[in-house]
Structures are given as C-alpha cells and as structure tokens.
PDB file of C-alpha atoms in Angstrom:
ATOM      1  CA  UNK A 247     107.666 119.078  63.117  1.00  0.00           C
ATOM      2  CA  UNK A 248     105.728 122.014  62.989  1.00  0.00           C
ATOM      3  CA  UNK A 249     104.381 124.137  66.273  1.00  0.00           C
ATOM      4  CA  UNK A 250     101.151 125.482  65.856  1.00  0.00           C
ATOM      5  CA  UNK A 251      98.383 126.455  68.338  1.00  0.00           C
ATOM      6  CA  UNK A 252      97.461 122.657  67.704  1.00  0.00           C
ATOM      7  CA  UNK A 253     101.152 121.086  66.846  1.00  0.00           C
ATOM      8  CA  UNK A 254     101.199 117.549  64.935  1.00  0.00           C
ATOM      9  CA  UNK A 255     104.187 115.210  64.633  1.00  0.00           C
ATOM     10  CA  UNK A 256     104.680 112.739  62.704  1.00  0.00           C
ATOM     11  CA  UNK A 257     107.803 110.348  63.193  1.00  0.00           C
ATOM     12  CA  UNK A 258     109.289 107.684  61.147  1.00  0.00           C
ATOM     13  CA  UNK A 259     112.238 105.553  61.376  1.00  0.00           C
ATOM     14  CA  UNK A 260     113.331 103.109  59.066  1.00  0.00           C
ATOM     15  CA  UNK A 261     112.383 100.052  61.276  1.00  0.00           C
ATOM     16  CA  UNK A 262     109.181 100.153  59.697  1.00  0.00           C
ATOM     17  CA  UNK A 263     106.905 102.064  62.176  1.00  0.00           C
ATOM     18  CA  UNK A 264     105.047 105.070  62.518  1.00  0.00           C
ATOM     19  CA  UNK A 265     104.033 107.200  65.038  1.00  0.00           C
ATOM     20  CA  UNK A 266     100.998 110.034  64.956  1.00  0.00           C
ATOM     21  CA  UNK A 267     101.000 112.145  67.676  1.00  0.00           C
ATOM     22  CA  UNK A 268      98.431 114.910  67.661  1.00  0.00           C
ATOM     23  CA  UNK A 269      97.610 117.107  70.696  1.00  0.00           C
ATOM     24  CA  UNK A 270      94.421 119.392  70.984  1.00  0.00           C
ATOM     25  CA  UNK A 271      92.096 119.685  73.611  1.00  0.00           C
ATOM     26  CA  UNK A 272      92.278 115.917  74.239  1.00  0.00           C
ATOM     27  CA  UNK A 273      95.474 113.710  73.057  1.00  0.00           C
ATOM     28  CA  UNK A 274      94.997 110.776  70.907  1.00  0.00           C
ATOM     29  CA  UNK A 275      97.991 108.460  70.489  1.00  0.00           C
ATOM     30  CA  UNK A 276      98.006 105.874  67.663  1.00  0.00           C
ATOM     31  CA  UNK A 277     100.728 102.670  67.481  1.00  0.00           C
ATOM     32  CA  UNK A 278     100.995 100.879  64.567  1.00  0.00           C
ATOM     33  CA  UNK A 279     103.557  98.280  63.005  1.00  0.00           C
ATOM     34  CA  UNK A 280     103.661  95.851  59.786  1.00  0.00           C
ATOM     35  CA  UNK A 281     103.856  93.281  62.093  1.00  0.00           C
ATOM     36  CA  UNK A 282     100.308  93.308  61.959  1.00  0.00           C
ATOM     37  CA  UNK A 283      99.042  94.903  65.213  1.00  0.00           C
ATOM     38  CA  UNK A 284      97.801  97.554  66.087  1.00  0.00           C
ATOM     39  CA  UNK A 285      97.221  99.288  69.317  1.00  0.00           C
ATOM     40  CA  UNK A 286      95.468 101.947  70.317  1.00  0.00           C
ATOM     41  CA  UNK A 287      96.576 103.626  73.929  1.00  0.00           C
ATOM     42  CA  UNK A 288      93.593 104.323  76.231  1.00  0.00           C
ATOM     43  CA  UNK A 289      93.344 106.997  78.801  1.00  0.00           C
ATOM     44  CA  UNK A 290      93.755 106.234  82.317  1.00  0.00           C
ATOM     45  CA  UNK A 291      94.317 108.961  84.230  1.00  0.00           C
ATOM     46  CA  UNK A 292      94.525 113.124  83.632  1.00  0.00           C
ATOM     47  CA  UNK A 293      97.000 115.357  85.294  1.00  0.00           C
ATOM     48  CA  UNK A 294      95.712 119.016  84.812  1.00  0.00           C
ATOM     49  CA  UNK A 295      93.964 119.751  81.687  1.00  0.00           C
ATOM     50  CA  UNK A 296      96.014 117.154  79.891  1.00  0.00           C
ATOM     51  CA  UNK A 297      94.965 112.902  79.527  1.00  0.00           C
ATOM     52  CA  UNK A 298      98.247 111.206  80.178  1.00  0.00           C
ATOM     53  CA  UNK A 299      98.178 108.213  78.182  1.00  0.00           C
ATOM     54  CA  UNK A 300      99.206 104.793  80.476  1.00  0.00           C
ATOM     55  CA  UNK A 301      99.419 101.200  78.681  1.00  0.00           C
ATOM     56  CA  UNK A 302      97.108  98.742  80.700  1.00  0.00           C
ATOM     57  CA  UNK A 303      98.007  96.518  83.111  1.00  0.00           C
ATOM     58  CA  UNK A 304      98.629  92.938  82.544  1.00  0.00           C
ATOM     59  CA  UNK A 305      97.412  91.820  85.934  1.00  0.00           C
ATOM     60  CA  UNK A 306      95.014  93.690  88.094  1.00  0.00           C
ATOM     61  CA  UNK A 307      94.944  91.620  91.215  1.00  0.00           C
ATOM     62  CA  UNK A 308      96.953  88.577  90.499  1.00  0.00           C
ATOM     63  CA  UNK A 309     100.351  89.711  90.507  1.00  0.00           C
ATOM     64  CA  UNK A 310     102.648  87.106  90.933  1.00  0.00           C
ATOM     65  CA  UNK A 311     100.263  84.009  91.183  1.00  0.00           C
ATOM     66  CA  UNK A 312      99.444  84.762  87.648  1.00  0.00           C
ATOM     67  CA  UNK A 313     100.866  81.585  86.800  1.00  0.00           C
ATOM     68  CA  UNK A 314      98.709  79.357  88.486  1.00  0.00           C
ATOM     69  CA  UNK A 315      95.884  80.637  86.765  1.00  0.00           C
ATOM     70  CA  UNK A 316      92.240  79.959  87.868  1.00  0.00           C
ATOM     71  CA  UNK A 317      93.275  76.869  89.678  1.00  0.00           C
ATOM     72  CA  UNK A 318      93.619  75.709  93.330  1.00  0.00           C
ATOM     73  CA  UNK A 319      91.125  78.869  94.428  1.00  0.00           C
ATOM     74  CA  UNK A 320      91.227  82.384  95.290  1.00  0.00           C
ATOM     75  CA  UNK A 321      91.852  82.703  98.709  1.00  0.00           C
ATOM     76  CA  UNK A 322      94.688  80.177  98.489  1.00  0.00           C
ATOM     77  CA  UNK A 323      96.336  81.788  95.515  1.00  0.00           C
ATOM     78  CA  UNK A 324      95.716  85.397  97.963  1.00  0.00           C
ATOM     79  CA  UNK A 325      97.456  83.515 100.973  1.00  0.00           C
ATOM     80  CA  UNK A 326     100.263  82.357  98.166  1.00  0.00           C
ATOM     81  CA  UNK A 327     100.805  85.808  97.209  1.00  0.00           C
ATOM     82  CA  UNK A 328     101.465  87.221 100.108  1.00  0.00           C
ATOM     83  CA  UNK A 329     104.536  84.927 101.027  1.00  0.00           C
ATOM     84  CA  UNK A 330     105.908  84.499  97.488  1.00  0.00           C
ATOM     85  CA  UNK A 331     106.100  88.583  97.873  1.00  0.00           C
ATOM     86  CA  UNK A 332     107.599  87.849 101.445  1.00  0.00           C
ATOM     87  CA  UNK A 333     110.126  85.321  99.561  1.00  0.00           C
ATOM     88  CA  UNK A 334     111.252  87.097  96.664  1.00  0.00           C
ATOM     89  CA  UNK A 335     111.631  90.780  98.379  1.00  0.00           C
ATOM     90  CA  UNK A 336     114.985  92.406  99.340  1.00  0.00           C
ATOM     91  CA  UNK A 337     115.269  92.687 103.302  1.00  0.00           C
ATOM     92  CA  UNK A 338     117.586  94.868 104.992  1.00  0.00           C
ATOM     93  CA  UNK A 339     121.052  93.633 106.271  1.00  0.00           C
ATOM     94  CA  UNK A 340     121.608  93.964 110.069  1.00  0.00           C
ATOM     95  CA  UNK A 341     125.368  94.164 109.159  1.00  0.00           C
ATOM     96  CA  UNK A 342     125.823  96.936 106.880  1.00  0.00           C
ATOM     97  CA  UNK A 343     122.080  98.059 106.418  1.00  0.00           C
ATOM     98  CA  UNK A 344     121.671  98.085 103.024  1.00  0.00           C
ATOM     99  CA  UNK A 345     118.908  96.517 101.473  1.00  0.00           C
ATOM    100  CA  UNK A 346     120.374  93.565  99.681  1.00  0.00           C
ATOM    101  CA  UNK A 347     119.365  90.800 102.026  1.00  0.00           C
ATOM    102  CA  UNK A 348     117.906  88.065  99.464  1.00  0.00           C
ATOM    103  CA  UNK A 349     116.839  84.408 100.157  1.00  0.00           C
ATOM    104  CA  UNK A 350     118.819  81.345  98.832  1.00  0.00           C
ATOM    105  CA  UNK A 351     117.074  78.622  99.817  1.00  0.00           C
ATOM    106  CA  UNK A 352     114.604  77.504 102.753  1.00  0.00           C
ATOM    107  CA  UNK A 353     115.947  79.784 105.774  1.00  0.00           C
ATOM    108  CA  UNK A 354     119.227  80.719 104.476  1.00  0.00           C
ATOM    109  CA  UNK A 355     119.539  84.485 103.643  1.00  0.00           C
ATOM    110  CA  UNK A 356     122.901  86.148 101.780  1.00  0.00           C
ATOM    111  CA  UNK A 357     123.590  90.009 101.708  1.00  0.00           C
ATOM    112  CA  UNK A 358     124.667  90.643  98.173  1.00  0.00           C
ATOM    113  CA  UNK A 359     126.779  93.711  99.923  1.00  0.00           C
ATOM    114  CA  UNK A 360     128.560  92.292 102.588  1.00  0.00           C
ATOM    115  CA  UNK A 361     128.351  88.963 101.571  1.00  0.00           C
ATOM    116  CA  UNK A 362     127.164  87.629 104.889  1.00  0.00           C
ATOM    117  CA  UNK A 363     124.849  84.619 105.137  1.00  0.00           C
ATOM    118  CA  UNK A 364     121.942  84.751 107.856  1.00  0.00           C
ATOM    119  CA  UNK A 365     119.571  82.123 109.191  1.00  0.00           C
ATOM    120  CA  UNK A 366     116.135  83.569 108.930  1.00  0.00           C
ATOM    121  CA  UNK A 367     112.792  82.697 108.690  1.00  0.00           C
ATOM    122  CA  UNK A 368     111.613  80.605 105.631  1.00  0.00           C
ATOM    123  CA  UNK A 369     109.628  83.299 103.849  1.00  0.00           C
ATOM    124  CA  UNK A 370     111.209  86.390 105.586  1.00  0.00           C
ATOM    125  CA  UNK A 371     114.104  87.157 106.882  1.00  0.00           C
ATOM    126  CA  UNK A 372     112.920  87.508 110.742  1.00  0.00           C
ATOM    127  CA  UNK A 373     109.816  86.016 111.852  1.00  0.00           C
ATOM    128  CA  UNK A 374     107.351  87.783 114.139  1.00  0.00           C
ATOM    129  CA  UNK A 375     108.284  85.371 116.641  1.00  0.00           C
ATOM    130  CA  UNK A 376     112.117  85.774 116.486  1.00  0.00           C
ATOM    131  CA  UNK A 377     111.213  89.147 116.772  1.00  0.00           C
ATOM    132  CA  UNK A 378     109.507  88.599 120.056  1.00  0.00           C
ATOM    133  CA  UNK A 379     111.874  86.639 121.524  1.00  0.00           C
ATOM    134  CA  UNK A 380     114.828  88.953 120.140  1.00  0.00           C
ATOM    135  CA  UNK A 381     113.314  92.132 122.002  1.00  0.00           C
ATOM    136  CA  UNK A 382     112.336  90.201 124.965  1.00  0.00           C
ATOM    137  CA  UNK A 383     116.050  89.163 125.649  1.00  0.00           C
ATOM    138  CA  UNK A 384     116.934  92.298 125.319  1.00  0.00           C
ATOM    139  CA  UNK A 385     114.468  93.928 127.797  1.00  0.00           C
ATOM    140  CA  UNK A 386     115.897  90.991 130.429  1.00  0.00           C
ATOM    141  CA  UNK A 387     119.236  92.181 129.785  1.00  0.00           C
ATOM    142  CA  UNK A 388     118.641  95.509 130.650  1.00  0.00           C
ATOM    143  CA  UNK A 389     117.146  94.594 133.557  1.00  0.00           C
ATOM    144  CA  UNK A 390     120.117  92.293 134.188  1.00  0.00           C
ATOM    145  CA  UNK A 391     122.701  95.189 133.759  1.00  0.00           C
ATOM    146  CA  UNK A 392     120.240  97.623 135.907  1.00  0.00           C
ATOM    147  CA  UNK A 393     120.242  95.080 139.043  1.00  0.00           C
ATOM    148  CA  UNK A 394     123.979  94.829 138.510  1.00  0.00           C
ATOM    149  CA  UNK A 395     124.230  98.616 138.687  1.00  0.00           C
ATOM    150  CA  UNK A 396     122.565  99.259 142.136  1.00  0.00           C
TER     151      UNK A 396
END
C-alpha cells in the first residue's frame, strides 16, 4: 500500500479474489471473482466531497411480500404488508418492558425475557380496540375511587 496525494490499494488473498480500490476526486470500486461475476458498485449517495459507495437494494417497495410476486394485486399485497410487519415485529412486554414480546401463534404472544405468555391481538399484540376499552376502564375507576373519596 502506498499513500500518495492519490493512494491505490490493491488487495489479494488467496481465496481467489481481488480487490482495486482507487480514490481521487471520485472513488471507483471494482469486485471481481473466478466465479465468474463481476460487479461493479454504483454510487448512491455522497457525504461531503466523497461518493460513498452502497450495494442496491433487492426490493424497493415490496419488502416482505416479495414472495408473492406480481400476483393477487397491489393494493392487497400493500394491505398484506402492513400486518405481516405487524406479525413478525418485536412488541414491548408490559411485565418487564423489554422489547422481546414475539407472536406464537394466532393471539398468543411469549416474552422471550420473562417468559410470560399474553393473549393479544392476532397481528399485534394490543388492538386499537383493547386499547380503548383498557383506558376507558381505567378513567371509570378513577372516577370510582374519586366518588369514594368525598
């Protein structure tokens, strides 16, 4: 490796690839292997006077209904989407409060921490409506303890 007002490096392993690295006013990055690809690493975004060099993305929009492919329709695979991210995500635990609340099947939730298993919602742990009717006890019981008081 040799530093230079424009530096060059050039690394090899024996796992039969090489790397050329060369920075100068604009940074070119070239990947190649034996295995008979090559790649060639695009800029997406600078930061200061340098181009950062990002691999694309696989999926743009898609996400996790990539594997349905172009069937059944856009605006179902959106609405599918947004509760297989509701499904899969960690919630937090209203035990211990750390975010390890994960769902085991339809409605049954386990903390990974505390080991607790709640009954939830079937795509997320508390549903707006549970919600609702969890604050609006609450408010009653206030009242309750209030009208006790005086």
């Amino acid at each position: 490796v040799s530093t230079q007002s424009t530096w060059e490096a050039v690394v090899s392993t024996q796992s039969t690839w090489e790397a050329v690295v060369s920075t100068q006013s604009t940074w070119e990055a070239v990947v190649s292997t034996q295995s008979t690809w090559e790649a060639v690493v695009s800029t997406q975004s600078t930061w200061g006077n340098t181009k950062i060099f990002v691999m694309t993305k696989r999926t743009q929009k898609v996400g996790i209904t990539r594997k349905y492919g172009t069937r059944y329709g856009s605006s179902l695979r959106k609405i599918v989407k947004k509760f297989e991210i509701q499904q899969h995500s960690r919630y937090v635990c209203p035990f211990c409060g750390k975010v390890s609340v994960k769902r085991t099947c339809v409605g049954i939730w386990r903390c990974n921490a505390c080991k607790k298993t709640i009954a939830g919602g079937a795509w997320e742990l508390n549903t707006p409506v549970a919600l609702t009717a969890k604050s609006t006890m609450a408010r009653l019981k206030k009242l309750r303890e209030e009208a006790e008081q005086n």
